[in-house]
Tab-separated table of N, CA and C in Angstrom:
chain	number	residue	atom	x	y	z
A	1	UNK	N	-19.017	6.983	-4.481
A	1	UNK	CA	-17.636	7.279	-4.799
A	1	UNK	C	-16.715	6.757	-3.700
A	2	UNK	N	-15.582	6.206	-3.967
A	2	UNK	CA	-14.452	5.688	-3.395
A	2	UNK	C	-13.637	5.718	-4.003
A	3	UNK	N	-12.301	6.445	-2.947
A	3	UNK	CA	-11.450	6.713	-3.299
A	3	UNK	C	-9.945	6.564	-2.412
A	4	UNK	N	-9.109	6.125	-2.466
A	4	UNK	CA	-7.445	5.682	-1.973
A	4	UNK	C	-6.745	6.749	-2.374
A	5	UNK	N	-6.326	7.558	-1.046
A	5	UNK	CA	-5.090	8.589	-1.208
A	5	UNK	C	-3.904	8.270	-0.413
A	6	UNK	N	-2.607	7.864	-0.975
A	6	UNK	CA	-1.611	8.039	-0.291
A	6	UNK	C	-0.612	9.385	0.243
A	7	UNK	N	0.295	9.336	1.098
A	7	UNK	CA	0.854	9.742	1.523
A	7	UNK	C	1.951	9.712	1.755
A	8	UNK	N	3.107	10.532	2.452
A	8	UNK	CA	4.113	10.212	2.968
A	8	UNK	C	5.329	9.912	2.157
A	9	UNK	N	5.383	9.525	1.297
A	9	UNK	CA	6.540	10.007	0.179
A	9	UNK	C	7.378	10.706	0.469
A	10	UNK	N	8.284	11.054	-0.015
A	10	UNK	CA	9.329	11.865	-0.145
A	10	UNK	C	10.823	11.381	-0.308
A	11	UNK	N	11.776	12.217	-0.506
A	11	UNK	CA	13.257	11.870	-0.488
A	11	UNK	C	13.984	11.708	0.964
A	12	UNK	N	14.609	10.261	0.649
A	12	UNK	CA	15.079	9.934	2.110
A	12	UNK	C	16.898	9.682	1.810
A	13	UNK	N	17.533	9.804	2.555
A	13	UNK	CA	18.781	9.268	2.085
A	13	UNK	C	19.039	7.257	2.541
A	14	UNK	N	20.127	6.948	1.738
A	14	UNK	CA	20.145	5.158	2.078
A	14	UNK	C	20.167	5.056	3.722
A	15	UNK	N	19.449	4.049	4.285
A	15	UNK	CA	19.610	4.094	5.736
A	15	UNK	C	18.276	4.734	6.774
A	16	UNK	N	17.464	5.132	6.257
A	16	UNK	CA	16.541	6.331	6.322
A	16	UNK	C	15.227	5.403	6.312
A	17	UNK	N	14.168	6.122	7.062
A	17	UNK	CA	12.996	5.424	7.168
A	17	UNK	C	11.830	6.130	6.568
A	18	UNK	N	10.530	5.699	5.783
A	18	UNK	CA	9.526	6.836	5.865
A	18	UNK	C	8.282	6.037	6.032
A	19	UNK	N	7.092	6.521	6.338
A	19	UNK	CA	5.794	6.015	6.751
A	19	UNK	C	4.703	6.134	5.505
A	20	UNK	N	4.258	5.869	5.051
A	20	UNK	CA	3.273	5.541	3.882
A	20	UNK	C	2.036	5.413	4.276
A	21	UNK	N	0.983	6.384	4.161
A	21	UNK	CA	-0.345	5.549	4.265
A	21	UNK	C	-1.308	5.718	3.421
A	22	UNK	N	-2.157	5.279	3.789
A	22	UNK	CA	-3.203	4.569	2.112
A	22	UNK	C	-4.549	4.736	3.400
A	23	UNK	N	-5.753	6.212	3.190
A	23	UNK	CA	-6.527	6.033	3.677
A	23	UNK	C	-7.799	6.521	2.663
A	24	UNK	N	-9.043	5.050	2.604
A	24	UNK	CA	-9.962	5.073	1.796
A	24	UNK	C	-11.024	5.778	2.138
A	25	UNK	N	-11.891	6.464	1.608
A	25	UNK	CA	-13.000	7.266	1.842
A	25	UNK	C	-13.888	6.660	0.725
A	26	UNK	N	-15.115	7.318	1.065
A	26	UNK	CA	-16.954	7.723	0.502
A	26	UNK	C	-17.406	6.526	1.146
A	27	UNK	N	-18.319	5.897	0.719
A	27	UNK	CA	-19.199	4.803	0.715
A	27	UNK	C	-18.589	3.666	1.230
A	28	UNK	N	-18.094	2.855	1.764
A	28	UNK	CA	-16.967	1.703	2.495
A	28	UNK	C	-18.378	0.945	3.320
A	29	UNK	N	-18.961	-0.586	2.748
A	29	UNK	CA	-19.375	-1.550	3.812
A	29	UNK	C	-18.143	-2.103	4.100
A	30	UNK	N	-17.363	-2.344	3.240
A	30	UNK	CA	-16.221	-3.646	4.142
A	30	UNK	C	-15.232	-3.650	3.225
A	31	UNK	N	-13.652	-3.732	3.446
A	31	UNK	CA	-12.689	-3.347	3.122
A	31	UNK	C	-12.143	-5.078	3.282
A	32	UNK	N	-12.025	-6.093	2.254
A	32	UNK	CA	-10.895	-6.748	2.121
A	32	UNK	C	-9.231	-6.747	1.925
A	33	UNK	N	-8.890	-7.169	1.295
A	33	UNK	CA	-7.227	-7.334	1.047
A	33	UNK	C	-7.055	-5.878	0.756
A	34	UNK	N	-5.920	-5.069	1.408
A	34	UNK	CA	-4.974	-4.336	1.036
A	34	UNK	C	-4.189	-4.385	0.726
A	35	UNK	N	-3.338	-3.672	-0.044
A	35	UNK	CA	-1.365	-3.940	-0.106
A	35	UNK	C	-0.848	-2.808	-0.590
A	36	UNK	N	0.231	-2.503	-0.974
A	36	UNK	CA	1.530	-1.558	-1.471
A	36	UNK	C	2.067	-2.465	-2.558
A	37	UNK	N	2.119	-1.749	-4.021
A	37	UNK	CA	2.675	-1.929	-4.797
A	37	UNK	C	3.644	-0.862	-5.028
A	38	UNK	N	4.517	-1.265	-5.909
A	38	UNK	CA	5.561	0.154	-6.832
A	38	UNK	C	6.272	-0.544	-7.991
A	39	UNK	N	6.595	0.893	-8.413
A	39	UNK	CA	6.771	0.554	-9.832
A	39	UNK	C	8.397	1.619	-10.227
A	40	UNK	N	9.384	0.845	-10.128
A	40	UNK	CA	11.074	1.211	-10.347
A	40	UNK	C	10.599	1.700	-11.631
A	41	UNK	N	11.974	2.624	-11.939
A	41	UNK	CA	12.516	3.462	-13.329
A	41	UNK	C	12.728	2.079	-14.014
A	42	UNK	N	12.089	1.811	-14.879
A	42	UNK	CA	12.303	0.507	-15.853
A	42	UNK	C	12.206	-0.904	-15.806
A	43	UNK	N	11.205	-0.815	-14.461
A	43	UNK	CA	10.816	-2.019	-14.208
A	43	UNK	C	9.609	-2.235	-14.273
A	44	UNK	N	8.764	-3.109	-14.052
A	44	UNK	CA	7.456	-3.362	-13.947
A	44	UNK	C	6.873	-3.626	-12.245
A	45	UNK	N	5.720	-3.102	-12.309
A	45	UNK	CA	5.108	-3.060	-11.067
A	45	UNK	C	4.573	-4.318	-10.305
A	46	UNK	N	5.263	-4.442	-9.125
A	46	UNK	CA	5.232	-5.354	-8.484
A	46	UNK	C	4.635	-5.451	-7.310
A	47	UNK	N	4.384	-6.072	-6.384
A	47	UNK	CA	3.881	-5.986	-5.252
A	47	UNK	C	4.580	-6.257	-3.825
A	48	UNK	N	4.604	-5.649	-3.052
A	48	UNK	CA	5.794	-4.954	-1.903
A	48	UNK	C	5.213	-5.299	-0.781
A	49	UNK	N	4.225	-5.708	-0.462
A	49	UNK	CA	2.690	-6.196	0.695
A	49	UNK	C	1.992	-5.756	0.727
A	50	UNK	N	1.197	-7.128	1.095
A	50	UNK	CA	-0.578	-7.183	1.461
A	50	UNK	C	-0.875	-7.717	2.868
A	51	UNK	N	-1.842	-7.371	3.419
A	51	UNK	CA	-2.711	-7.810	4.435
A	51	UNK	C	-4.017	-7.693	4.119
A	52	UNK	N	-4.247	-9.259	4.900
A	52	UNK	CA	-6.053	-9.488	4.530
A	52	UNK	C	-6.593	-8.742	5.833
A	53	UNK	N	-8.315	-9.097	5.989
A	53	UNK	CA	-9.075	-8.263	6.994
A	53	UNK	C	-8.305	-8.909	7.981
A	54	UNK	N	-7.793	-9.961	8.576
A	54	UNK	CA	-7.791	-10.607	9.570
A	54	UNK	C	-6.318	-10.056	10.066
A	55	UNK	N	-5.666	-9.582	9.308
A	55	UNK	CA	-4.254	-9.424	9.332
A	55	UNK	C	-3.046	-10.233	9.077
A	56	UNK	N	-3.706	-11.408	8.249
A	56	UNK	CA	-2.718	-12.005	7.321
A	56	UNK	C	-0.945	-11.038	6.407
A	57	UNK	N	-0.395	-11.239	6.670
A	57	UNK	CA	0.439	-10.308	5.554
A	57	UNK	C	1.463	-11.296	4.754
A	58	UNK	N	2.023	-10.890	3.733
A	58	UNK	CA	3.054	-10.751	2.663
A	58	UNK	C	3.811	-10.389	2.528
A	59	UNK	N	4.695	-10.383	2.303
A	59	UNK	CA	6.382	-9.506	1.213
A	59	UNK	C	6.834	-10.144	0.362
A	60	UNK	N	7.457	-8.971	-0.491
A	60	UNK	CA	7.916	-9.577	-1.244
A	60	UNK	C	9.349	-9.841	-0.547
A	61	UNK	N	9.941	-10.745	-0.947
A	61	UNK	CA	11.481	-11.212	-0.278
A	61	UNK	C	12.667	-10.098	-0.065
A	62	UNK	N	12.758	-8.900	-1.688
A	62	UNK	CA	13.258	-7.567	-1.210
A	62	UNK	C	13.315	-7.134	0.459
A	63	UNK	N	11.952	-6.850	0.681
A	63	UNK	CA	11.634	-5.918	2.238
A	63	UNK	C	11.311	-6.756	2.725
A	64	UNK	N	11.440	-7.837	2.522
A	64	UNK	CA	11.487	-8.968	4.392
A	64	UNK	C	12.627	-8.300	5.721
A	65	UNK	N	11.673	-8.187	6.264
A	65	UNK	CA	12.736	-7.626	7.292
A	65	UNK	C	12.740	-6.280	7.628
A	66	UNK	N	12.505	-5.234	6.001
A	66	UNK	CA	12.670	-3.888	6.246
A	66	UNK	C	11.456	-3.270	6.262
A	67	UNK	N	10.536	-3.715	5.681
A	67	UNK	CA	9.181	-3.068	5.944
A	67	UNK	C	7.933	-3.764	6.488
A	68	UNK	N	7.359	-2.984	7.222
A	68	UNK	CA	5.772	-3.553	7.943
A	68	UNK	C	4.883	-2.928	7.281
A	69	UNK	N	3.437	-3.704	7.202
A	69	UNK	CA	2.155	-3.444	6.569
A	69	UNK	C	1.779	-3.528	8.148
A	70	UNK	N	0.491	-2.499	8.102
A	70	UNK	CA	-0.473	-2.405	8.990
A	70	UNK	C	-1.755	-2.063	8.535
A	71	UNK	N	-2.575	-2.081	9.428
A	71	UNK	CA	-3.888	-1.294	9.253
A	71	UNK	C	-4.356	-0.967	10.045
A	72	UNK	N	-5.471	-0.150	10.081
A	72	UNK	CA	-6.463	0.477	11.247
A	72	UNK	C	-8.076	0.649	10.604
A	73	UNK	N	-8.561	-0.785	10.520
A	73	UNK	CA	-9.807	-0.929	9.982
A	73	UNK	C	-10.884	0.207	10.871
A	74	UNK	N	-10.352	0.747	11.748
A	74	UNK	CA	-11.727	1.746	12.105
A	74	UNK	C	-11.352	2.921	11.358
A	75	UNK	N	-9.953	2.994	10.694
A	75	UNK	CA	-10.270	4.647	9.920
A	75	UNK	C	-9.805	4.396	8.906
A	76	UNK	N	-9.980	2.691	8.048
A	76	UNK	CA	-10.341	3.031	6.992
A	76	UNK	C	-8.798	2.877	5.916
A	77	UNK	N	-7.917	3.023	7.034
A	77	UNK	CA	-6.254	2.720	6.451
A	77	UNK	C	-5.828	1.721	6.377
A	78	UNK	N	-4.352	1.945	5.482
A	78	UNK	CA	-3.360	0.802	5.614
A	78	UNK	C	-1.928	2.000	5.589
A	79	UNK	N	-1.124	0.785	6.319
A	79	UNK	CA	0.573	1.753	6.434
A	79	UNK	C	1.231	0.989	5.791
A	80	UNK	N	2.426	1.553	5.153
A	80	UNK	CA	3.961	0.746	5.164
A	80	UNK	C	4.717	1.327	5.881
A	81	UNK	N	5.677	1.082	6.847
A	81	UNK	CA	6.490	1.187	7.719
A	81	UNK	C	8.134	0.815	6.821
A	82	UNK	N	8.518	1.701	6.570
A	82	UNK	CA	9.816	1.589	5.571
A	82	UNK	C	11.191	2.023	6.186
A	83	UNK	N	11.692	1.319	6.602
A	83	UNK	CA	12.956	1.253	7.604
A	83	UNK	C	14.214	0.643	6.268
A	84	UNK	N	15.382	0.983	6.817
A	84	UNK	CA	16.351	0.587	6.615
A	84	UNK	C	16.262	0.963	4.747
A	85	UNK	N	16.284	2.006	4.336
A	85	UNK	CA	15.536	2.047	2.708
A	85	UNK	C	16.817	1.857	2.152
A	86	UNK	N	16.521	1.722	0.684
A	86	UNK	CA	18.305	1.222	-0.422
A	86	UNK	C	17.949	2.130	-1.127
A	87	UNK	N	18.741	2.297	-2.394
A	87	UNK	CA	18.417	3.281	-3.843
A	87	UNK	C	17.238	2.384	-4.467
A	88	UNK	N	17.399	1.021	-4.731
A	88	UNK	CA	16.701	0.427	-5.219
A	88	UNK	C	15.385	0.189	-4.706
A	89	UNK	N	14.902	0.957	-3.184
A	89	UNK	CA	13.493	0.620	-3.107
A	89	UNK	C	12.783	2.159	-3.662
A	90	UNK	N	13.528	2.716	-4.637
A	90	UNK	CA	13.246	4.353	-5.221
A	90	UNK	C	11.713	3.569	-6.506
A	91	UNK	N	10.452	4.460	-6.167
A	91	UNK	CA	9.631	3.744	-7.118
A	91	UNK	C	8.311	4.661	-6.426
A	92	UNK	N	7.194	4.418	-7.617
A	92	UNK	CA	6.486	4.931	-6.935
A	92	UNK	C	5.506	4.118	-6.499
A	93	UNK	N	5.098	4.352	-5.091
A	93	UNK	CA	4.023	3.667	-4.803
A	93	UNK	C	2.551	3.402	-4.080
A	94	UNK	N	1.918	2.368	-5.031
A	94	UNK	CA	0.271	2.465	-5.035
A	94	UNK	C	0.108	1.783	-3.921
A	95	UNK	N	-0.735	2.174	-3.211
A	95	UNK	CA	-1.623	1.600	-2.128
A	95	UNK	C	-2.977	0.346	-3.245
A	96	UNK	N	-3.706	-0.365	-2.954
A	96	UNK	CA	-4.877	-1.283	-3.469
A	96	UNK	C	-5.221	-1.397	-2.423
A	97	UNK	N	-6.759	-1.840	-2.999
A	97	UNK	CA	-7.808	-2.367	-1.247
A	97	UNK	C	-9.027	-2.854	-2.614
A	98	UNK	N	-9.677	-3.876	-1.951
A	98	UNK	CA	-10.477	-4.266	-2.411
A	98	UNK	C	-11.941	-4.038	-1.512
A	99	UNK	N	-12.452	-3.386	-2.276
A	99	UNK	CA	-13.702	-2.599	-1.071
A	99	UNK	C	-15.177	-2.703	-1.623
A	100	UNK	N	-16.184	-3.102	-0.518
A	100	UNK	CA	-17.286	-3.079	-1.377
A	100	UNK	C	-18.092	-1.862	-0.485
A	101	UNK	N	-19.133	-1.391	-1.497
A	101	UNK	CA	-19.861	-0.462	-0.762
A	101	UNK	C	-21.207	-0.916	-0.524
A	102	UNK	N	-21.730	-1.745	-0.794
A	102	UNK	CA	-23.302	-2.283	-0.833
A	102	UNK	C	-22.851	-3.839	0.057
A	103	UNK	N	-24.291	-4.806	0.897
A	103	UNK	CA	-24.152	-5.899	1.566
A	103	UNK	C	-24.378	-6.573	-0.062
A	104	UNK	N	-25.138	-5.823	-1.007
A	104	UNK	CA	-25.795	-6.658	-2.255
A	104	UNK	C	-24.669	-7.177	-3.107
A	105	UNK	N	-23.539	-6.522	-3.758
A	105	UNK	CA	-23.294	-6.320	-4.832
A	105	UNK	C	-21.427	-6.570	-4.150
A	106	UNK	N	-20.848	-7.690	-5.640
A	106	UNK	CA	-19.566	-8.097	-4.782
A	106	UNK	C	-18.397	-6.807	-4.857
A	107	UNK	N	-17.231	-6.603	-4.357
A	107	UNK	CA	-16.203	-5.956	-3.785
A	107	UNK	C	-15.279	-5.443	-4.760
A	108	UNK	N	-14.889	-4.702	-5.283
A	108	UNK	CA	-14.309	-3.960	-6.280
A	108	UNK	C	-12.666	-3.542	-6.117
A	109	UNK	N	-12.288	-3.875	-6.802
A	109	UNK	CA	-10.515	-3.191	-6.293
A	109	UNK	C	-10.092	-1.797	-7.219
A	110	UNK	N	-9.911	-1.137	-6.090
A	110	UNK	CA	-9.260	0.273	-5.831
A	110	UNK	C	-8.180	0.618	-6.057
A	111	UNK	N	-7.260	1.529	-6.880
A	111	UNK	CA	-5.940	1.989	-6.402
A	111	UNK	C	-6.152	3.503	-6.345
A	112	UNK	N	-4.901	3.794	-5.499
A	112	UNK	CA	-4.343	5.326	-4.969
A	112	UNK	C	-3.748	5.591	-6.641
A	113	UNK	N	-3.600	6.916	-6.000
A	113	UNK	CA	-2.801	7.792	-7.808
A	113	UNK	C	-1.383	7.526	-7.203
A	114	UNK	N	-1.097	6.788	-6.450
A	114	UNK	CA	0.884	6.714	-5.969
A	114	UNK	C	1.286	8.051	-5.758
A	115	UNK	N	2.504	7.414	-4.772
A	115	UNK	CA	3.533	8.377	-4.380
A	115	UNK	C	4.463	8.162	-4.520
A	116	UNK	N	5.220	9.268	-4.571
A	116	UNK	CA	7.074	9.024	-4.957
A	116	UNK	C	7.453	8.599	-3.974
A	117	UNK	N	8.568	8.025	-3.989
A	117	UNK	CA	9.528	7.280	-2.931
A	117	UNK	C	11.407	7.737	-3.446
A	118	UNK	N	11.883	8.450	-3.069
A	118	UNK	CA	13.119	8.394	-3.928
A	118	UNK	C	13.917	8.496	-2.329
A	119	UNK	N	15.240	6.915	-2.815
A	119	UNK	CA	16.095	7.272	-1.849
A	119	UNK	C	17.919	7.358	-1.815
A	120	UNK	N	18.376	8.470	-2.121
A	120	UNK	CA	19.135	9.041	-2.704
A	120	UNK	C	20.052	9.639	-1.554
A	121	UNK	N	21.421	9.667	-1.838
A	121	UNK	CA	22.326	10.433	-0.674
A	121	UNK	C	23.062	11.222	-1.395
């Protein structure tokens, strides 16, 4: 069993920062690509960043600038670092990781059940 729980959610007002993390448990040989997705009131779910094992990362052009991806491959996490937030980054959002648990058998992708994000004044 493996499983992605996020965190850190909550209501922030515009201007406002919050921390997000995405930490995987059970069975874990090796943890490839992570990222943060979300999904707006009437939009479709998109992807917000990724980082590979090496620490490659992504954005989408939105949060260039306003948010950081991290990780901490010894426990198993990933962060978003969410600075400077708008109304429009209000959504909820999934952590992914692509994780295998066996050296045999190839790497499987994971999501968290999401978290709210609402940022409102």
């Amino acid at each position: 069993q493996v499983q992605l729980v996020e965190s850190g959610g909550g209501l922030v007002q515009p201007g406002g920062s919050l921390r997000l993390s995405c930490a995987a448990s059970g069975i874990i040989f090796s943890i490839n690509d992570m990222g943060w997705y979300r999904r707006a009131p009437g939009k479709q779910r998109e992807l917000v960043a990724r980082i590979t094992s090496r620490g490659i990362t992504n954005y989408a052009d939105s949060v260039k600038g306003r948010f950081t991806i991290a990780r901490d491959n010894a426990k198993n996490t990933v962060y978003l670092q969410m600075n400077s937030l708008k109304p429009e980054d209000t959504a909820v959002y999934y952590c992914n990781a692509d994780i295998s648990d066996s050296l045999q058998y190839p790497s499987k992708v994971r999501w968290g059940q999401g978290t709210q994000v609402t940022v409102s004044s």
